[in-house]
Amino acid sequence: MFLLVLFTVVSVATTAFGLVLRACQAAHVARHRDAVPPAFAATVSLAEHQRAADYERARLRLGAAASLFGLAVALGWAFFGYDALYSGIAGLVPRGLSRSVLFLVAVGAVSWVLELPFAVLRTFGVEQRFGFNRTRPGGFALDRLKGALVSLGVGAPLLYGVLWLMRQPGPWWLWLWLGLVALMLAMIEIYPRWIAPLFNRFTPLEGTLRTRVEGLLRRCGFESGGLFVMDASRRSAHGNAYFTGLGRSKRIVLFDTLIAGNSEAELEAVLAHELGHFKLNHIGTGLLRAGATLFLGCLAVGVLCREPWLLPGFGIVHQDDALALIVCVLTLQMAGPVLGIAGNWISRRHEYQADDFARRMVGAEPMISALVRLARDNASTLTPDPLYALVNFSHPPVPLRVAALTEG
Ligand SMILES: [Zn+2]
């Protein structure tokens, strides 16, 4: 049972740490609620600043409740859920690959149902209250259903493959790693072509903005597989832009909500920032990092999953590769928070570098005004707690980005 005790201690400790950080963030935001930071006095009104503070605190409260609920669910699974569900399925399906896959799919299905209430609260509670939600219950349900079907369509064959590999002699975990890397690379091609269009409509960017963007692409020496506008406004008023793909299939996607609120100069700056990520090899090194992390994960699973103490260590009675796989993942997940903090640190450095690239391409002015507008339109707080930001933020707080751009 030692692994179960360790898992419980680590889960409780990370949840408690998360709650303390949220409390710090809520207190910090509340303390600065009544004054717009001097650097933004000319661009952000007090009412907007206070709305951002209230939005942040509402999200923190919901996040805290969700993390406590998540802890209860994780411990419930670990202490009796896995064994109980496995017993139920073992009574219906004879031992074999199908039973293992069915068990893992059932775990996924139960988790999906348990996560649903918080997704509903987020969309129709907080997001609705602050005017960001654009979906109706019908559309929301359809999205969830489509998401589940895509996960099942990709996940079930993948699980069959993994469990089949686990039965093969030799270094099966190495083949697993190669397979997962191949899948990751294939997904870069598959996702924008076949999966993303299930959820949104992508139309080629047109008009004067297109001409302007093409000029920017030429200046940056960038060959694109396409410039697209995504109808994000059907779900949410939050604006964003992203960059996806490799080689010739790489594409730039702008949310229609972003286009609606920004000047062409600001949009050009946002795109220059995205191009910076590409030009500075953030995409390529990100894939390399993911591949290396996957390698270590597969190696660890390969070593751990055959150990006779693994399942008893978690207090699990049944023996099955599917259970071994889950326990391996739970064990490795304990390193998750540390990896997350390291990943965020790297990501924030990349954001500064991409901002700097944009500054060199289009100047600091439009990049700064685009950042301020994004923060204002998305009601992002301008006064985050430094420790909270250090642990949780994948992007540096806007005041720090603006300061870095101003200093050049
Ligand atoms: Zn970025």
PDB file of N, CA and C in Angstrom, residues 252-312:
ATOM      1  N   ILE A 252      -1.792  29.718 -39.991  1.00  0.00           N
ATOM      2  CA  ILE A 252      -2.038  30.697 -38.940  1.00  0.00           C
ATOM      3  C   ILE A 252      -3.547  30.845 -38.801  1.00  0.00           C
ATOM      4  N   VAL A 253      -4.026  30.786 -37.572  1.00  0.00           N
ATOM      5  CA  VAL A 253      -5.457  30.906 -37.334  1.00  0.00           C
ATOM      6  C   VAL A 253      -5.719  32.115 -36.447  1.00  0.00           C
ATOM      7  N   LEU A 254      -6.612  32.995 -36.932  1.00  0.00           N
ATOM      8  CA  LEU A 254      -7.017  34.170 -36.156  1.00  0.00           C
ATOM      9  C   LEU A 254      -8.458  33.982 -35.720  1.00  0.00           C
ATOM     10  N   PHE A 255      -8.756  34.247 -34.447  1.00  0.00           N
ATOM     11  CA  PHE A 255     -10.154  34.178 -34.008  1.00  0.00           C
ATOM     12  C   PHE A 255     -10.895  35.396 -34.574  1.00  0.00           C
ATOM     13  N   ASP A 256     -12.136  35.173 -35.015  1.00  0.00           N
ATOM     14  CA  ASP A 256     -12.914  36.318 -35.519  1.00  0.00           C
ATOM     15  C   ASP A 256     -13.126  37.354 -34.408  1.00  0.00           C
ATOM     16  N   THR A 257     -13.131  36.879 -33.152  1.00  0.00           N
ATOM     17  CA  THR A 257     -13.309  37.799 -32.026  1.00  0.00           C
ATOM     18  C   THR A 257     -12.108  38.724 -31.883  1.00  0.00           C
ATOM     19  N   LEU A 258     -10.944  38.250 -32.309  1.00  0.00           N
ATOM     20  CA  LEU A 258      -9.731  39.069 -32.237  1.00  0.00           C
ATOM     21  C   LEU A 258      -9.782  40.133 -33.331  1.00  0.00           C
ATOM     22  N   ILE A 259     -10.187  39.694 -34.545  1.00  0.00           N
ATOM     23  CA  ILE A 259     -10.253  40.615 -35.684  1.00  0.00           C
ATOM     24  C   ILE A 259     -11.248  41.735 -35.412  1.00  0.00           C
ATOM     25  N   ALA A 260     -12.366  41.368 -34.762  1.00  0.00           N
ATOM     26  CA  ALA A 260     -13.434  42.346 -34.534  1.00  0.00           C
ATOM     27  C   ALA A 260     -12.952  43.506 -33.666  1.00  0.00           C
ATOM     28  N   GLY A 261     -12.098  43.223 -32.680  1.00  0.00           N
ATOM     29  CA  GLY A 261     -11.764  44.263 -31.711  1.00  0.00           C
ATOM     30  C   GLY A 261     -10.463  45.005 -31.964  1.00  0.00           C
ATOM     31  N   ASN A 262      -9.650  44.558 -32.926  1.00  0.00           N
ATOM     32  CA  ASN A 262      -8.317  45.139 -33.065  1.00  0.00           C
ATOM     33  C   ASN A 262      -8.126  45.898 -34.373  1.00  0.00           C
ATOM     34  N   SER A 263      -7.237  46.877 -34.359  1.00  0.00           N
ATOM     35  CA  SER A 263      -6.874  47.578 -35.591  1.00  0.00           C
ATOM     36  C   SER A 263      -5.968  46.659 -36.411  1.00  0.00           C
ATOM     37  N   GLU A 264      -5.794  46.979 -37.697  1.00  0.00           N
ATOM     38  CA  GLU A 264      -4.946  46.131 -38.541  1.00  0.00           C
ATOM     39  C   GLU A 264      -3.507  46.117 -38.043  1.00  0.00           C
ATOM     40  N   ALA A 265      -3.041  47.271 -37.534  1.00  0.00           N
ATOM     41  CA  ALA A 265      -1.660  47.335 -37.033  1.00  0.00           C
ATOM     42  C   ALA A 265      -1.501  46.395 -35.837  1.00  0.00           C
ATOM     43  N   GLU A 266      -2.525  46.350 -34.978  1.00  0.00           N
ATOM     44  CA  GLU A 266      -2.456  45.467 -33.802  1.00  0.00           C
ATOM     45  C   GLU A 266      -2.484  43.997 -34.218  1.00  0.00           C
ATOM     46  N   LEU A 267      -3.350  43.696 -35.192  1.00  0.00           N
ATOM     47  CA  LEU A 267      -3.426  42.307 -35.666  1.00  0.00           C
ATOM     48  C   LEU A 267      -2.106  41.878 -36.293  1.00  0.00           C
ATOM     49  N   GLU A 268      -1.499  42.803 -37.026  1.00  0.00           N
ATOM     50  CA  GLU A 268      -0.214  42.510 -37.645  1.00  0.00           C
ATOM     51  C   GLU A 268       0.821  42.196 -36.560  1.00  0.00           C
ATOM     52  N   ALA A 269       0.758  42.935 -35.445  1.00  0.00           N
ATOM     53  CA  ALA A 269       1.694  42.707 -34.339  1.00  0.00           C
ATOM     54  C   ALA A 269       1.461  41.329 -33.712  1.00  0.00           C
ATOM     55  N   VAL A 270       0.178  40.966 -33.527  1.00  0.00           N
ATOM     56  CA  VAL A 270      -0.136  39.655 -32.950  1.00  0.00           C
ATOM     57  C   VAL A 270       0.407  38.546 -33.854  1.00  0.00           C
ATOM     58  N   LEU A 271       0.230  38.727 -35.173  1.00  0.00           N
ATOM     59  CA  LEU A 271       0.731  37.732 -36.118  1.00  0.00           C
ATOM     60  C   LEU A 271       2.252  37.673 -36.120  1.00  0.00           C
ATOM     61  N   ALA A 272       2.885  38.844 -36.018  1.00  0.00           N
ATOM     62  CA  ALA A 272       4.347  38.879 -35.987  1.00  0.00           C
ATOM     63  C   ALA A 272       4.835  38.102 -34.767  1.00  0.00           C
ATOM     64  N   HIS A 273       4.115  38.236 -33.651  1.00  0.00           N
ATOM     65  CA  HIS A 273       4.462  37.482 -32.438  1.00  0.00           C
ATOM     66  C   HIS A 273       4.360  35.967 -32.712  1.00  0.00           C
ATOM     67  N   GLU A 274       3.259  35.562 -33.352  1.00  0.00           N
ATOM     68  CA  GLU A 274       3.082  34.131 -33.656  1.00  0.00           C
ATOM     69  C   GLU A 274       4.180  33.628 -34.596  1.00  0.00           C
ATOM     70  N   LEU A 275       4.520  34.466 -35.602  1.00  0.00           N
ATOM     71  CA  LEU A 275       5.597  34.098 -36.525  1.00  0.00           C
ATOM     72  C   LEU A 275       6.914  33.972 -35.778  1.00  0.00           C
ATOM     73  N   GLY A 276       7.084  34.817 -34.743  1.00  0.00           N
ATOM     74  CA  GLY A 276       8.296  34.763 -33.923  1.00  0.00           C
ATOM     75  C   GLY A 276       8.468  33.379 -33.324  1.00  0.00           C
ATOM     76  N   HIS A 277       7.359  32.806 -32.842  1.00  0.00           N
ATOM     77  CA  HIS A 277       7.445  31.456 -32.268  1.00  0.00           C
ATOM     78  C   HIS A 277       7.984  30.460 -33.288  1.00  0.00           C
ATOM     79  N   PHE A 278       7.566  30.664 -34.547  1.00  0.00           N
ATOM     80  CA  PHE A 278       8.036  29.764 -35.589  1.00  0.00           C
ATOM     81  C   PHE A 278       9.494  30.035 -35.934  1.00  0.00           C
ATOM     82  N   LYS A 279       9.800  31.321 -36.164  1.00  0.00           N
ATOM     83  CA  LYS A 279      11.144  31.702 -36.600  1.00  0.00           C
ATOM     84  C   LYS A 279      12.201  31.351 -35.558  1.00  0.00           C
ATOM     85  N   LEU A 280      11.831  31.443 -34.291  1.00  0.00           N
ATOM     86  CA  LEU A 280      12.794  31.200 -33.219  1.00  0.00           C
ATOM     87  C   LEU A 280      12.797  29.723 -32.807  1.00  0.00           C
ATOM     88  N   ASN A 281      12.155  28.887 -33.643  1.00  0.00           N
ATOM     89  CA  ASN A 281      12.178  27.435 -33.428  1.00  0.00           C
ATOM     90  C   ASN A 281      11.470  26.955 -32.174  1.00  0.00           C
ATOM     91  N   HIS A 282      10.541  27.766 -31.652  1.00  0.00           N
ATOM     92  CA  HIS A 282       9.839  27.328 -30.442  1.00  0.00           C
ATOM     93  C   HIS A 282       8.974  26.105 -30.705  1.00  0.00           C
ATOM     94  N   ILE A 283       8.448  26.020 -31.941  1.00  0.00           N
ATOM     95  CA  ILE A 283       7.572  24.900 -32.275  1.00  0.00           C
ATOM     96  C   ILE A 283       8.405  23.614 -32.331  1.00  0.00           C
ATOM     97  N   GLY A 284       9.530  23.692 -33.066  1.00  0.00           N
ATOM     98  CA  GLY A 284      10.393  22.519 -33.219  1.00  0.00           C
ATOM     99  C   GLY A 284      10.968  22.045 -31.890  1.00  0.00           C
ATOM    100  N   THR A 285      11.495  23.001 -31.084  1.00  0.00           N
ATOM    101  CA  THR A 285      12.081  22.571 -29.809  1.00  0.00           C
ATOM    102  C   THR A 285      10.991  22.072 -28.860  1.00  0.00           C
ATOM    103  N   GLY A 286       9.793  22.636 -28.977  1.00  0.00           N
ATOM    104  CA  GLY A 286       8.671  22.156 -28.162  1.00  0.00           C
ATOM    105  C   GLY A 286       8.376  20.695 -28.467  1.00  0.00           C
ATOM    106  N   LEU A 287       8.404  20.348 -29.772  1.00  0.00           N
ATOM    107  CA  LEU A 287       8.158  18.952 -30.164  1.00  0.00           C
ATOM    108  C   LEU A 287       9.275  18.053 -29.652  1.00  0.00           C
ATOM    109  N   LEU A 288      10.511  18.539 -29.739  1.00  0.00           N
ATOM    110  CA  LEU A 288      11.644  17.752 -29.235  1.00  0.00           C
ATOM    111  C   LEU A 288      11.492  17.506 -27.732  1.00  0.00           C
ATOM    112  N   ARG A 289      11.085  18.566 -27.013  1.00  0.00           N
ATOM    113  CA  ARG A 289      10.891  18.414 -25.560  1.00  0.00           C
ATOM    114  C   ARG A 289       9.790  17.394 -25.264  1.00  0.00           C
ATOM    115  N   ALA A 290       8.697  17.501 -26.030  1.00  0.00           N
ATOM    116  CA  ALA A 290       7.590  16.565 -25.829  1.00  0.00           C
ATOM    117  C   ALA A 290       8.059  15.139 -26.115  1.00  0.00           C
ATOM    118  N   GLY A 291       8.863  14.971 -27.199  1.00  0.00           N
ATOM    119  CA  GLY A 291       9.376  13.645 -27.547  1.00  0.00           C
ATOM    120  C   GLY A 291      10.270  13.089 -26.451  1.00  0.00           C
ATOM    121  N   ALA A 292      11.129  13.947 -25.888  1.00  0.00           N
ATOM    122  CA  ALA A 292      12.040  13.502 -24.829  1.00  0.00           C
ATOM    123  C   ALA A 292      11.261  13.131 -23.563  1.00  0.00           C
ATOM    124  N   THR A 293      10.253  13.947 -23.216  1.00  0.00           N
ATOM    125  CA  THR A 293       9.439  13.648 -22.036  1.00  0.00           C
ATOM    126  C   THR A 293       8.706  12.328 -22.231  1.00  0.00           C
ATOM    127  N   LEU A 294       8.151  12.146 -23.451  1.00  0.00           N
ATOM    128  CA  LEU A 294       7.456  10.892 -23.762  1.00  0.00           C
ATOM    129  C   LEU A 294       8.406   9.694 -23.624  1.00  0.00           C
ATOM    130  N   PHE A 295       9.648   9.886 -24.084  1.00  0.00           N
ATOM    131  CA  PHE A 295      10.627   8.797 -24.007  1.00  0.00           C
ATOM    132  C   PHE A 295      10.839   8.383 -22.554  1.00  0.00           C
ATOM    133  N   LEU A 296      11.058   9.360 -21.693  1.00  0.00           N
ATOM    134  CA  LEU A 296      11.272   9.054 -20.273  1.00  0.00           C
ATOM    135  C   LEU A 296      10.029   8.392 -19.681  1.00  0.00           C
ATOM    136  N   GLY A 297       8.849   8.890 -20.076  1.00  0.00           N
ATOM    137  CA  GLY A 297       7.598   8.313 -19.584  1.00  0.00           C
ATOM    138  C   GLY A 297       7.454   6.856 -20.001  1.00  0.00           C
ATOM    139  N   CYS A 298       7.697   6.579 -21.299  1.00  0.00           N
ATOM    140  CA  CYS A 298       7.570   5.209 -21.815  1.00  0.00           C
ATOM    141  C   CYS A 298       8.586   4.289 -21.143  1.00  0.00           C
ATOM    142  N   LEU A 299       9.815   4.784 -21.000  1.00  0.00           N
ATOM    143  CA  LEU A 299      10.854   3.997 -20.339  1.00  0.00           C
ATOM    144  C   LEU A 299      10.410   3.654 -18.914  1.00  0.00           C
ATOM    145  N   ALA A 300       9.909   4.644 -18.190  1.00  0.00           N
ATOM    146  CA  ALA A 300       9.470   4.421 -16.806  1.00  0.00           C
ATOM    147  C   ALA A 300       8.324   3.415 -16.761  1.00  0.00           C
ATOM    148  N   VAL A 301       7.366   3.557 -17.703  1.00  0.00           N
ATOM    149  CA  VAL A 301       6.251   2.600 -17.726  1.00  0.00           C
ATOM    150  C   VAL A 301       6.781   1.203 -18.013  1.00  0.00           C
ATOM    151  N   GLY A 302       7.735   1.115 -18.978  1.00  0.00           N
ATOM    152  CA  GLY A 302       8.310  -0.186 -19.322  1.00  0.00           C
ATOM    153  C   GLY A 302       8.975  -0.851 -18.135  1.00  0.00           C
ATOM    154  N   VAL A 303       9.683  -0.067 -17.335  1.00  0.00           N
ATOM    155  CA  VAL A 303      10.377  -0.615 -16.170  1.00  0.00           C
ATOM    156  C   VAL A 303       9.388  -0.965 -15.060  1.00  0.00           C
ATOM    157  N   LEU A 304       8.460  -0.013 -14.796  1.00  0.00           N
ATOM    158  CA  LEU A 304       7.561  -0.162 -13.644  1.00  0.00           C
ATOM    159  C   LEU A 304       6.514  -1.249 -13.810  1.00  0.00           C
ATOM    160  N   CYS A 305       5.917  -1.339 -15.029  1.00  0.00           N
ATOM    161  CA  CYS A 305       4.644  -2.049 -15.124  1.00  0.00           C
ATOM    162  C   CYS A 305       4.769  -3.552 -14.910  1.00  0.00           C
ATOM    163  N   ARG A 306       5.991  -4.083 -15.008  1.00  0.00           N
ATOM    164  CA  ARG A 306       6.142  -5.519 -14.764  1.00  0.00           C
ATOM    165  C   ARG A 306       6.557  -5.831 -13.331  1.00  0.00           C
ATOM    166  N   GLU A 307       6.731  -4.798 -12.521  1.00  0.00           N
ATOM    167  CA  GLU A 307       7.162  -5.041 -11.144  1.00  0.00           C
ATOM    168  C   GLU A 307       6.027  -5.674 -10.340  1.00  0.00           C
ATOM    169  N   PRO A 308       6.325  -6.768  -9.626  1.00  0.00           N
ATOM    170  CA  PRO A 308       5.259  -7.458  -8.894  1.00  0.00           C
ATOM    171  C   PRO A 308       4.669  -6.624  -7.746  1.00  0.00           C
ATOM    172  N   TRP A 309       5.421  -5.629  -7.284  1.00  0.00           N
ATOM    173  CA  TRP A 309       4.911  -4.830  -6.167  1.00  0.00           C
ATOM    174  C   TRP A 309       4.013  -3.685  -6.608  1.00  0.00           C
ATOM    175  N   LEU A 310       3.920  -3.465  -7.944  1.00  0.00           N
ATOM    176  CA  LEU A 310       3.241  -2.253  -8.423  1.00  0.00           C
ATOM    177  C   LEU A 310       1.757  -2.209  -8.014  1.00  0.00           C
ATOM    178  N   LEU A 311       0.977  -3.212  -8.462  1.00  0.00           N
ATOM    179  CA  LEU A 311      -0.464  -3.179  -8.178  1.00  0.00           C
ATOM    180  C   LEU A 311      -0.757  -3.343  -6.683  1.00  0.00           C
ATOM    181  N   PRO A 312      -0.099  -4.310  -5.988  1.00  0.00           N
ATOM    182  CA  PRO A 312      -0.322  -4.386  -4.531  1.00  0.00           C
ATOM    183  C   PRO A 312       0.075  -3.082  -3.829  1.00  0.00           C
TER     184      PRO A 312
END
